[in-house]
Structures are given as structure tokens and as C-alpha cells.
PDB file of C-alpha atoms and ligand atoms in Angstrom:
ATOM      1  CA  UNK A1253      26.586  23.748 -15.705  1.00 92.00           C
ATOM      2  CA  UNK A1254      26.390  21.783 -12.791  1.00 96.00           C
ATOM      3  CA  UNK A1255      26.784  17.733 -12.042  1.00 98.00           C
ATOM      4  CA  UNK A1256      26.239  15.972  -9.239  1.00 98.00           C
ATOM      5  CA  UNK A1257      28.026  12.379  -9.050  1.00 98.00           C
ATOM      6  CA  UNK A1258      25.731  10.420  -6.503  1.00 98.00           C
ATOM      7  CA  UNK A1259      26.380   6.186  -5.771  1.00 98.00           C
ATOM      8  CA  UNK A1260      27.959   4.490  -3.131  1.00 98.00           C
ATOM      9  CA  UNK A1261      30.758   4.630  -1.541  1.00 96.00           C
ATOM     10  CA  UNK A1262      33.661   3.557  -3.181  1.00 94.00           C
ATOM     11  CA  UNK A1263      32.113   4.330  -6.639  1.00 97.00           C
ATOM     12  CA  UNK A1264      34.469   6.319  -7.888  1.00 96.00           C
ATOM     13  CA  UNK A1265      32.448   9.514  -7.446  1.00 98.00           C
ATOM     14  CA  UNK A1266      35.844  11.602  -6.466  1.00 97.00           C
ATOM     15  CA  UNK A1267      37.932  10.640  -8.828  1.00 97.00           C
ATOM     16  CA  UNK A1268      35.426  10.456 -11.970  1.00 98.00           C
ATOM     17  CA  UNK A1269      34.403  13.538 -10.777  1.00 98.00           C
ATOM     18  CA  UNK A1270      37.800  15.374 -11.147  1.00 98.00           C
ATOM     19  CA  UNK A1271      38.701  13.862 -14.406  1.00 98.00           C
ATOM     20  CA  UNK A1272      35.021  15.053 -15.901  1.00 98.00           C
ATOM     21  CA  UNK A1273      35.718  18.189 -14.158  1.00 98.00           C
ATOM     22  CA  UNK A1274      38.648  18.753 -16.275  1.00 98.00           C
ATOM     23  CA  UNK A1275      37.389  17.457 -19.088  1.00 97.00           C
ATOM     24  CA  UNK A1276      34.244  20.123 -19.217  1.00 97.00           C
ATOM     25  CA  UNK A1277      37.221  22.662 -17.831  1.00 97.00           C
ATOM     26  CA  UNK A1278      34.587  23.148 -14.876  1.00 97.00           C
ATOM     27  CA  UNK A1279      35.343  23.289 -11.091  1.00 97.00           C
ATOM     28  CA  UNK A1280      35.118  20.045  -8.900  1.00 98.00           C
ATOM     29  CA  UNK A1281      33.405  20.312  -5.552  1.00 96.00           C
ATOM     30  CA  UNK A1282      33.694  17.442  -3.024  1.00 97.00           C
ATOM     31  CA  UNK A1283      31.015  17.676  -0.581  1.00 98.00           C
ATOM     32  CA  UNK A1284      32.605  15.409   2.426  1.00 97.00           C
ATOM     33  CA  UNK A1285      35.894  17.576   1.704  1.00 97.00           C
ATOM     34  CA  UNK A1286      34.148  20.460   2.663  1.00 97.00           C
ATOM     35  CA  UNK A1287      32.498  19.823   5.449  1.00 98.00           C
ATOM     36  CA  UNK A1288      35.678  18.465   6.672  1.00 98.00           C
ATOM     37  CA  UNK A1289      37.338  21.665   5.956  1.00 98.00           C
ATOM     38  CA  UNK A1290      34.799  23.311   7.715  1.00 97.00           C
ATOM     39  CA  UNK A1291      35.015  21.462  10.940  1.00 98.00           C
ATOM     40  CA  UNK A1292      38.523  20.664  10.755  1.00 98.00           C
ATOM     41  CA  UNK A1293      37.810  16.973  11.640  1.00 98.00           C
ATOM     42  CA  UNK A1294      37.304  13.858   8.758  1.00 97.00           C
ATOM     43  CA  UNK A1295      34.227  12.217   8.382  1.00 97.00           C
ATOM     44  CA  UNK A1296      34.783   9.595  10.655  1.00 95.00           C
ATOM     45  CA  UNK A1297      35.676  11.885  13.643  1.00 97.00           C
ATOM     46  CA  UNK A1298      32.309  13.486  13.112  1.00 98.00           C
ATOM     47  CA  UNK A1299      30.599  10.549  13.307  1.00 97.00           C
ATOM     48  CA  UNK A1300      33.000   9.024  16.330  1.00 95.00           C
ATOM     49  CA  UNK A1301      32.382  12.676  18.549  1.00 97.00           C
ATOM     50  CA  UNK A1302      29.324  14.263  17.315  1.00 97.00           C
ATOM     51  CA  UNK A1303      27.062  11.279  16.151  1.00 97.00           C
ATOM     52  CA  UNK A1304      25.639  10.597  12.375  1.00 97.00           C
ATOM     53  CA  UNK A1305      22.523  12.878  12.730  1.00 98.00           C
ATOM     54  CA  UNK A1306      25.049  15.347  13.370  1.00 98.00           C
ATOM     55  CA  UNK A1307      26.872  14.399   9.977  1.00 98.00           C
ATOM     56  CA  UNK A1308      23.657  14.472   7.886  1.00 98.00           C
ATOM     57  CA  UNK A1309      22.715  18.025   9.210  1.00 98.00           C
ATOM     58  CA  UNK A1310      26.389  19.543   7.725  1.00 98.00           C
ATOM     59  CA  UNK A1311      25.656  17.069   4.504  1.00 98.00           C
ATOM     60  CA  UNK A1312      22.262  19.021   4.004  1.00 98.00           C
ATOM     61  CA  UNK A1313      23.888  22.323   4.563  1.00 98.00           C
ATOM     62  CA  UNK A1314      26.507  22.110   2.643  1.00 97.00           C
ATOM     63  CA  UNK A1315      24.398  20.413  -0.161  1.00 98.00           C
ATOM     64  CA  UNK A1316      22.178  23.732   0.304  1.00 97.00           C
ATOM     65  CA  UNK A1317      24.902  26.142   0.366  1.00 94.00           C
ATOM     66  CA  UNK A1318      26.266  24.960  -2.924  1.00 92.00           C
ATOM     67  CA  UNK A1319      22.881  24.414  -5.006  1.00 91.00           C
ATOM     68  CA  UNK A1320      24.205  27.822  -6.690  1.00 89.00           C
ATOM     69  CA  UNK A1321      27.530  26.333  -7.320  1.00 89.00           C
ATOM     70  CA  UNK A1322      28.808  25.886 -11.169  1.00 94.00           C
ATOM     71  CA  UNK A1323      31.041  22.151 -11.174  1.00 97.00           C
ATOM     72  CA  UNK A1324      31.096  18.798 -10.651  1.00 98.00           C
ATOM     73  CA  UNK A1325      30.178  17.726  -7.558  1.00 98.00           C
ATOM     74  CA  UNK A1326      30.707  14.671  -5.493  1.00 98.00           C
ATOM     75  CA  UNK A1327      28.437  13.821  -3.046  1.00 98.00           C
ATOM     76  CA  UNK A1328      28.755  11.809   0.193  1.00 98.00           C
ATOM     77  CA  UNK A1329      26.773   8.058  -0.549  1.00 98.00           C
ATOM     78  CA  UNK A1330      23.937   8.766   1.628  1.00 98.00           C
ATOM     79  CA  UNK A1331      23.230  12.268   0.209  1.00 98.00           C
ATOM     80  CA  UNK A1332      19.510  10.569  -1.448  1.00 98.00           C
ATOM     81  CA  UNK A1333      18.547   9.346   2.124  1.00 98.00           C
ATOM     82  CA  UNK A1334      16.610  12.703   2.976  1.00 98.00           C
ATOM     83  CA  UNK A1335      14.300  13.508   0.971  1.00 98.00           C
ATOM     84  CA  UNK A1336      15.027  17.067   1.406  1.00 98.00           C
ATOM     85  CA  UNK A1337      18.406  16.519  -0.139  1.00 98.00           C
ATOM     86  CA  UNK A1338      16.821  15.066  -3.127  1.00 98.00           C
ATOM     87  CA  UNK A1339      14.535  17.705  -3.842  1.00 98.00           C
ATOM     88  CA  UNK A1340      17.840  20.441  -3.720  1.00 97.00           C
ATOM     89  CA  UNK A1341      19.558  18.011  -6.230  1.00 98.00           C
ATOM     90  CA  UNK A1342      16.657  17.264  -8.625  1.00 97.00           C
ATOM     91  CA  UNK A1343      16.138  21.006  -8.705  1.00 95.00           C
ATOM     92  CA  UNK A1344      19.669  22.277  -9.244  1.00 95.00           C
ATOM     93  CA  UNK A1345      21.219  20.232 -11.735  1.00 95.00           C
ATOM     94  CA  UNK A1346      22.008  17.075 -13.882  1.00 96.00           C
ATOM     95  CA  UNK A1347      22.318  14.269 -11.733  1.00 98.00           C
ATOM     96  CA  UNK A1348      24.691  10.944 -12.516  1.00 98.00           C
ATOM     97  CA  UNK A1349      24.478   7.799 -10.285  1.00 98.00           C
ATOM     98  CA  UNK A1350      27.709   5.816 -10.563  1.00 98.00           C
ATOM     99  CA  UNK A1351      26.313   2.404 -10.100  1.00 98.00           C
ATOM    100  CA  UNK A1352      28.501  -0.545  -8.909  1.00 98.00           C
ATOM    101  CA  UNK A1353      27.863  -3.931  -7.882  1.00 98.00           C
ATOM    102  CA  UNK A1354      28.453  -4.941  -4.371  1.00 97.00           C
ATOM    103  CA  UNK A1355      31.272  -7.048  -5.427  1.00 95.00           C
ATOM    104  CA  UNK A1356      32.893  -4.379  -6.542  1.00 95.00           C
ATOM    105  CA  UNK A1357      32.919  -2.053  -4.158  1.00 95.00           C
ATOM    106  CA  UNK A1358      34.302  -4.671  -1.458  1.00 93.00           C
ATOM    107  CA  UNK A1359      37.232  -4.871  -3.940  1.00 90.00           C
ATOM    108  CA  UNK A1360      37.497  -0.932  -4.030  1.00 89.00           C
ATOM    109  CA  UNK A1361      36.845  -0.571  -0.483  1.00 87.00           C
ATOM    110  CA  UNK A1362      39.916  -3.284   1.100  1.00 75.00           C
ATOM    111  CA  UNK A1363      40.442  -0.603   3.976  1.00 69.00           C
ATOM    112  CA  UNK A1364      37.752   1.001   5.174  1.00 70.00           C
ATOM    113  CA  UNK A1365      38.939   2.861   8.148  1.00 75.00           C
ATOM    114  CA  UNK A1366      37.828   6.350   6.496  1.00 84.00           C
ATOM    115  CA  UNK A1367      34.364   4.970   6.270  1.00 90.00           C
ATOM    116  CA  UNK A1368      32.681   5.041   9.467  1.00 89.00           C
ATOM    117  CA  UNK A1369      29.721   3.299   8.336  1.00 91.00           C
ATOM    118  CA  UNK A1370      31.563   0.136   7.583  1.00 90.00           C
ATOM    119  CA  UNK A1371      34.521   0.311  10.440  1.00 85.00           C
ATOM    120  CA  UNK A1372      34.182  -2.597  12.812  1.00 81.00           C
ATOM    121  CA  UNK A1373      31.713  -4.283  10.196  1.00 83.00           C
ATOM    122  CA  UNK A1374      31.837  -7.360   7.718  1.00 88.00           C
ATOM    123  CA  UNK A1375      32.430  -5.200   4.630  1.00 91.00           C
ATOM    124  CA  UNK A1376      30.009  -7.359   2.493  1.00 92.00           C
ATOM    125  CA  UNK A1377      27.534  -7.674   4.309  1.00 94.00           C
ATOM    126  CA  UNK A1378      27.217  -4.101   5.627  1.00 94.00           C
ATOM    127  CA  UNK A1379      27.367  -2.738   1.698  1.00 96.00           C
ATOM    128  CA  UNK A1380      24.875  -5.623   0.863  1.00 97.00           C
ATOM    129  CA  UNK A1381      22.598  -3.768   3.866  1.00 97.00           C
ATOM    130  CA  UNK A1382      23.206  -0.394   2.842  1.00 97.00           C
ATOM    131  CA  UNK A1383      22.815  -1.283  -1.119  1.00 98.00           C
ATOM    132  CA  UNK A1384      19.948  -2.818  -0.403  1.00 98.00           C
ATOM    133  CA  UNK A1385      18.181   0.250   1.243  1.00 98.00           C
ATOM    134  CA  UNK A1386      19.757   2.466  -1.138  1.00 98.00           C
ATOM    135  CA  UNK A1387      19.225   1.076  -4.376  1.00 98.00           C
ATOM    136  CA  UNK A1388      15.755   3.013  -4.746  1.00 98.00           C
ATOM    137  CA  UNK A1389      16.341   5.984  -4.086  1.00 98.00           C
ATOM    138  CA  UNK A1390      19.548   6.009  -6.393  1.00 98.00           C
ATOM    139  CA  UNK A1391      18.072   5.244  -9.829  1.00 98.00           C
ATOM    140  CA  UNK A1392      14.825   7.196  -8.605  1.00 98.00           C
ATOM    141  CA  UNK A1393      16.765  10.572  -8.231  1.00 98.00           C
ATOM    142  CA  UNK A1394      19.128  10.218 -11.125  1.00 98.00           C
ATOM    143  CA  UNK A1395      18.685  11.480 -14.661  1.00 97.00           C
ATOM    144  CA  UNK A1396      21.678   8.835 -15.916  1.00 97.00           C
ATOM    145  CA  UNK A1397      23.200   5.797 -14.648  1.00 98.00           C
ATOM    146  CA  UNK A1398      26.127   4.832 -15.402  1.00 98.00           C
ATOM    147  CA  UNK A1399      27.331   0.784 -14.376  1.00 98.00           C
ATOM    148  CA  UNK A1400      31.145   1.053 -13.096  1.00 98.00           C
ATOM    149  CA  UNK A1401      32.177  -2.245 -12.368  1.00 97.00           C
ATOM    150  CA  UNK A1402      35.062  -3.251 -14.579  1.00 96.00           C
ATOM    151  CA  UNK A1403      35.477   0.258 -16.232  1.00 97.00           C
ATOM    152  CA  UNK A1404      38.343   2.597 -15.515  1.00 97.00           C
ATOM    153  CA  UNK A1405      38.324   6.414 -13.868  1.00 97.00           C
ATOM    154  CA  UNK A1406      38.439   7.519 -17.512  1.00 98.00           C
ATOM    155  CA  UNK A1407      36.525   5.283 -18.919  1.00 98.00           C
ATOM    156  CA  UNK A1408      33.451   6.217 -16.817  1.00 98.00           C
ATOM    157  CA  UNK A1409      33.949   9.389 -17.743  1.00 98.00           C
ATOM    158  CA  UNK A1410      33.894   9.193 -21.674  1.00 97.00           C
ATOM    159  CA  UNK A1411      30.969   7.209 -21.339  1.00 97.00           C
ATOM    160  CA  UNK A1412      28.901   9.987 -19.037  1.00 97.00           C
ATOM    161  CA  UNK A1413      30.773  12.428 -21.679  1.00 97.00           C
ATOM    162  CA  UNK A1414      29.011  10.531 -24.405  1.00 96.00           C
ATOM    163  CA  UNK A1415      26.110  10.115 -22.771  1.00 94.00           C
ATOM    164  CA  UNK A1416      25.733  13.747 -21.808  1.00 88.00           C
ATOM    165  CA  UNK A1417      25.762  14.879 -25.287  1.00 75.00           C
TER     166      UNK A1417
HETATM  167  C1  LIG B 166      28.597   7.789   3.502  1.00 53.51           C
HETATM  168  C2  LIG B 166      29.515   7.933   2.492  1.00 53.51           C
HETATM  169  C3  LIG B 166      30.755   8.699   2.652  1.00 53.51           C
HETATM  170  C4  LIG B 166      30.603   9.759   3.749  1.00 53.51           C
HETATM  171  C5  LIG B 166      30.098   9.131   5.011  1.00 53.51           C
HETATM  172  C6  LIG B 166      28.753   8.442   4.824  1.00 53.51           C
HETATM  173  C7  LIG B 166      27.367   6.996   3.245  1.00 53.51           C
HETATM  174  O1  LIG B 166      31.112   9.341   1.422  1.00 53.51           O
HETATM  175  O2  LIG B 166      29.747  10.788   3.330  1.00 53.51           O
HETATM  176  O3  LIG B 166      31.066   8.218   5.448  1.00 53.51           O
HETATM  177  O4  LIG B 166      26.397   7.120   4.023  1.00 53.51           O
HETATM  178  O5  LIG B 166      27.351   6.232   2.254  1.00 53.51           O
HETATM  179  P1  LIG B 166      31.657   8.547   0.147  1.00 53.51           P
HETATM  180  O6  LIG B 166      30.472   8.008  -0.575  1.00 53.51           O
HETATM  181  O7  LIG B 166      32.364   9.592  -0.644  1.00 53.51           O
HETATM  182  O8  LIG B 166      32.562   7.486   0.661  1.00 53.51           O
END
């Protein structure tokens, strides 16, 4: 079985994605963890030294590399952006957007220094930017949304357990 957790950031794709990973006694997979294992930097310092193109080339690899992979898996928020990306994830599994409000995410996302996309930025505003562009593609490549905003880590994840069978 395999599930891919896309959304936002600060959706709570990690940490739904654990729990649900335990739950169905499957592995978890964290994409952005593993391209930072593989370069030995985090996100951000990708994006500080080698550029976001740069960022969105490992993203696709990675995504490629694991289309065979049996889990739960977490993927960075701007995995749907290529449409590439979306064609490995509609063709290699079930796929669950984590939809939040904007609102909500500010609350989730009080420091944001591990988010390059948002460092230096008005929080809001930037999300409001980035939801807006995003919003699409999200419910367009999922098979189930699921709304976040005022539901706990477990809760979200009895409700995609639920809704899964
Ligand atoms: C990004 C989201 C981040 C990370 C990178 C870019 C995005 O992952 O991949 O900072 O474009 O929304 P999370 O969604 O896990 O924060």
C-alpha cells in the first residue's frame, strides 16, 4: 500500500503521516528528510546555496526514486507544482491532501525559519500567495481531502482511516 500526504506547509503532513503509518503498521517516508539526508544540508540551505530550481530537481528525483516504495509518504508542499510530479503520484498510489485554511497554518507556522519560502516574508500574506496558486492543483491531484483546521494529529488520522475504508 502506498499514501502520499500532499497540502501545505504546516499541514500536518509529517506528523499525520507517522501516526497513520503506525496505525496501518506501514513504513513512513518523508520526502524533504531525504533529500536532506542525501545532501547533508536542510531545505533551506539548498535553497540559500544552490537556488529553488535546484530543490525541485532533488524533489522530482526523489519523488521518482520512491514511486516503488510501500508507506506513507510525506511530501514537500510544492510537490503538485510540476506536472511531472503529479503524473508519478496519480500513478503510484492513493493520494490525501491535508487541507487547511490560511489562518491556520499562520498559527502552525509562528517560526518559520525552516521554511525558506516564507523567511524574510509577511507569513500571511506569502501563504495567502502561495495558497492561492496552489489551491488547484491540490484538490485536482488528490483522491481525498481531508479539512485540518481545528482537528488534532490523531484526529486527522481516524478520519482518513475512516475514510479509507
Ligand atoms: C515547500 C514546502 C516544504 C519544503 C520546501 C518547499 C513548498 O515542505 O519542501 O521548503 O514549496 O511548499 P513542507 O510542506 O513539509 O513544509
Amino acid at each position: 500500500m502506498k499514501i502520499y500526504l500532499i497540502g501545505m506547509m504546516g499541514s500536518g503532513k509529517s506528523t499525520v503521516g507517522k501516526l497513520l503509518s503506525e496505525r496501518l503498521k506501514i513504513k513512513f517516508v518523508d520526502l524533504d528528510s531525504i533529500i536532506e539526508d542525501k545532501t547533508h544540508k536542510t531545505v533551506a540551505e539548498i535553497f540559500e546555496q544552490n537556488g529553488e530550481n535546484h530543490f525541485r530537481e532533488l524533489e522530482s528525483n526523489i519523488l521518482e526514486k520512491s514511486k516503488g516504495v510501500e508507506g506513507v509518504v510525506a511530501c514537500g508542499g510544492g510537490i503538485i507544482l510540476d506536472e511531472k510530479n503529479r503524473h508519478i503520484l496519480k500513478s503510484s498510489g492513493e493520494i490525501i491532501f491535508l487541507k487547511s485554511s490560511v489562518s491556520e497554518l499562520v498559527k502552525r507556522l509562528h517560526s518559520a525559519d525552516d521554511r525558506p519560502l516564507l523567511a524574510d516574508k509577511q507569513i500571511e500574506k506569502e501563504l495567502d500567495i502561495i495558497w492561492s496558486a496552489r489551491k488547484i492543483l491540490y484538490e485536482q491531484t488528490a483522491h481525498l481531502i481531508i479539512s485540518v483546521d481545528g482537528r488534532t494529529p490523531k484526529e486527522i488520522t481516524e478520519l482518513i482511516l475512516d475514510q479509507l475504508y
